[in-house]
Amino acid sequence: MNKINDKIALITGGARGIGAATAKLFLEAGAIVIITDNDEQLGSKIASELGERCYFLPHDVSNEQSWTAVVSQIIQIYNRIDILVNNAGIFRVSGILDTSLSDWDLLVAVNQTGTFLGIKSIVPVMKNQKSGSIINLSSIAGISGNSRAPAYAATKWAVRGLTKSAALEFAEFGIRVNSVHPGLIKTRMMDEIDQSSEELDARVPIGRQGNPNEVAKMILFLASDDASHCSGHEFVVDGALKA
C-alpha cells in the first residue's frame, strides 16, 4: 500500500480527529509525516504513538511567523515537502445575530487565513520541486448554507474558492490543489452540536455518521499519484447527506 512511499507530508491539526487519522494512514502508505498542532502535549503524544517516521511541531496556523518556522525546520531536515494537508480548523454553533466579532475573527483566522498561509508558505517549496499535492479541508458547509453556523460556513466557502484559485495559479508548476468536504464525522467538533449521536446518525441517508478514517482515505487518494489528474475540485465524504 506504499502509495506515497518516502513522501514528506505536513498535516496541520494533526493531534486528533481527521488529522490524526490521516497521519496514521499516510504512515501506513509509506510517508514521512510531520504533524502540527497548537496542543503541544497531545501532539507530542500522538507523534510518539505513531512511531519513528512521525514528528510533531508546535504550530499556530493563523500566524505567518509560525508557518515560516515550521517550513524552515522541515526543509532543513528533508529539503522538500511533497504533501500539505490544511486540516486545522475550529467550529462554532451560533447564528449571525449571536456571533460576536471576536468569534468571527477567530474562525476566519484559523479556518480561512490558516489555509491561505499554508498555501503561501508551501508553494515556493513545491514550485522548486515542480510537484506537490495540497489538500484543504473544507466541509459540506462549504457546499451549501448552514443557518446554525454561518461564520463557520463562510470560512469553508472561502476555502473552497481559494482551492480553485490556487489550483489554477499553480497548475503549471505541477502542483495539484483540491478540497475535501466532510459531512457529519465522529470527531470532537460534533460535541458542539446540540443533538445526540443517534439523532446525528438519523440525519445521514446511509444511516450513520462517518468516521475520521473514511475522510483520511479520501485525503490519501488525493495525495497520491492515483489522483494525478485531479485538481481544483471538491471531494465530498458525507454518506449522501448533500446528494
Short mmCIF file of C-alpha atoms in Angstrom, two decimals, residues 8-12 81-87 115-127 130-138 159-160 162-168 170-171 173-181 218-225 227-228 230-235:
data_model
loop_
_atom_site.label_atom_id
_atom_site.label_comp_id
_atom_site.label_asym_id
_atom_site.label_seq_id
_atom_site.Cartn_x
_atom_site.Cartn_y
_atom_site.Cartn_z
CA ILE A 8 7.28 14.21 3.05
CA ALA A 9 3.82 15.15 4.33
CA LEU A 10 2.81 18.04 6.57
CA ILE A 11 -0.57 17.74 8.31
CA THR A 12 -1.91 20.65 10.36
CA ILE A 81 7.67 18.95 1.19
CA ASP A 82 5.55 16.79 -1.12
CA ILE A 83 2.14 16.95 0.54
CA LEU A 84 0.34 19.60 2.58
CA VAL A 85 -2.91 18.80 4.35
CA ASN A 86 -4.50 22.02 5.62
CA ASN A 87 -6.65 20.28 8.21
CA THR A 115 -5.32 27.73 4.85
CA PHE A 116 -4.13 30.78 2.90
CA LEU A 117 -0.88 30.95 4.87
CA GLY A 118 -0.33 27.24 4.41
CA ILE A 119 -0.57 27.51 0.64
CA LYS A 120 1.54 30.67 0.56
CA SER A 121 4.26 29.10 2.72
CA ILE A 122 4.47 25.73 0.97
CA VAL A 123 4.06 26.64 -2.71
CA PRO A 124 7.58 28.14 -3.11
CA VAL A 125 9.00 24.79 -1.98
CA MET A 126 6.74 22.83 -4.32
CA LYS A 127 7.49 25.18 -7.24
CA LYS A 130 7.85 21.12 -9.82
CA SER A 131 5.45 18.85 -7.98
CA GLY A 132 3.21 18.71 -4.94
CA SER A 133 -0.27 17.99 -3.65
CA ILE A 134 -2.21 20.34 -1.38
CA ILE A 135 -5.42 19.12 0.24
CA ASN A 136 -7.56 21.71 2.01
CA LEU A 137 -10.21 20.59 4.48
CA SER A 138 -13.47 22.38 3.83
CA VAL A 159 -11.51 27.57 1.49
CA ARG A 160 -13.39 26.14 -1.48
CA LEU A 162 -9.20 29.58 -2.52
CA THR A 163 -8.64 25.96 -3.52
CA LYS A 164 -9.96 26.51 -7.03
CA SER A 165 -7.96 29.71 -7.47
CA ALA A 166 -4.74 28.13 -6.22
CA ALA A 167 -5.23 25.11 -8.48
CA LEU A 168 -5.39 27.41 -11.50
CA PHE A 170 -0.06 26.78 -9.66
CA ALA A 171 -1.04 24.09 -12.19
CA PHE A 173 4.29 24.04 -11.68
CA GLY A 174 2.90 20.53 -11.26
CA ILE A 175 1.08 21.42 -8.05
CA ARG A 176 -2.38 19.95 -7.52
CA VAL A 177 -4.82 21.61 -5.09
CA ASN A 178 -8.11 20.03 -4.02
CA SER A 179 -10.63 20.40 -1.21
CA VAL A 180 -12.24 17.68 0.89
CA HIS A 181 -15.72 18.28 2.29
CA MET A 218 -10.06 10.36 0.51
CA ILE A 219 -7.15 12.58 1.54
CA LEU A 220 -4.69 9.76 0.83
CA PHE A 221 -6.16 9.29 -2.64
CA LEU A 222 -5.72 12.99 -3.42
CA ALA A 223 -2.18 12.99 -2.04
CA SER A 224 -1.14 10.04 -4.20
CA ASP A 225 -0.42 9.63 -7.89
CA ALA A 227 -5.20 11.40 -8.32
CA SER A 228 -2.60 12.73 -10.76
CA CYS A 230 -7.42 15.69 -10.14
CA SER A 231 -7.03 19.36 -9.26
CA GLY A 232 -9.26 22.29 -8.38
CA HIS A 233 -12.26 20.28 -7.29
CA GLU A 234 -14.39 19.29 -4.32
CA PHE A 235 -14.40 15.77 -2.94
#
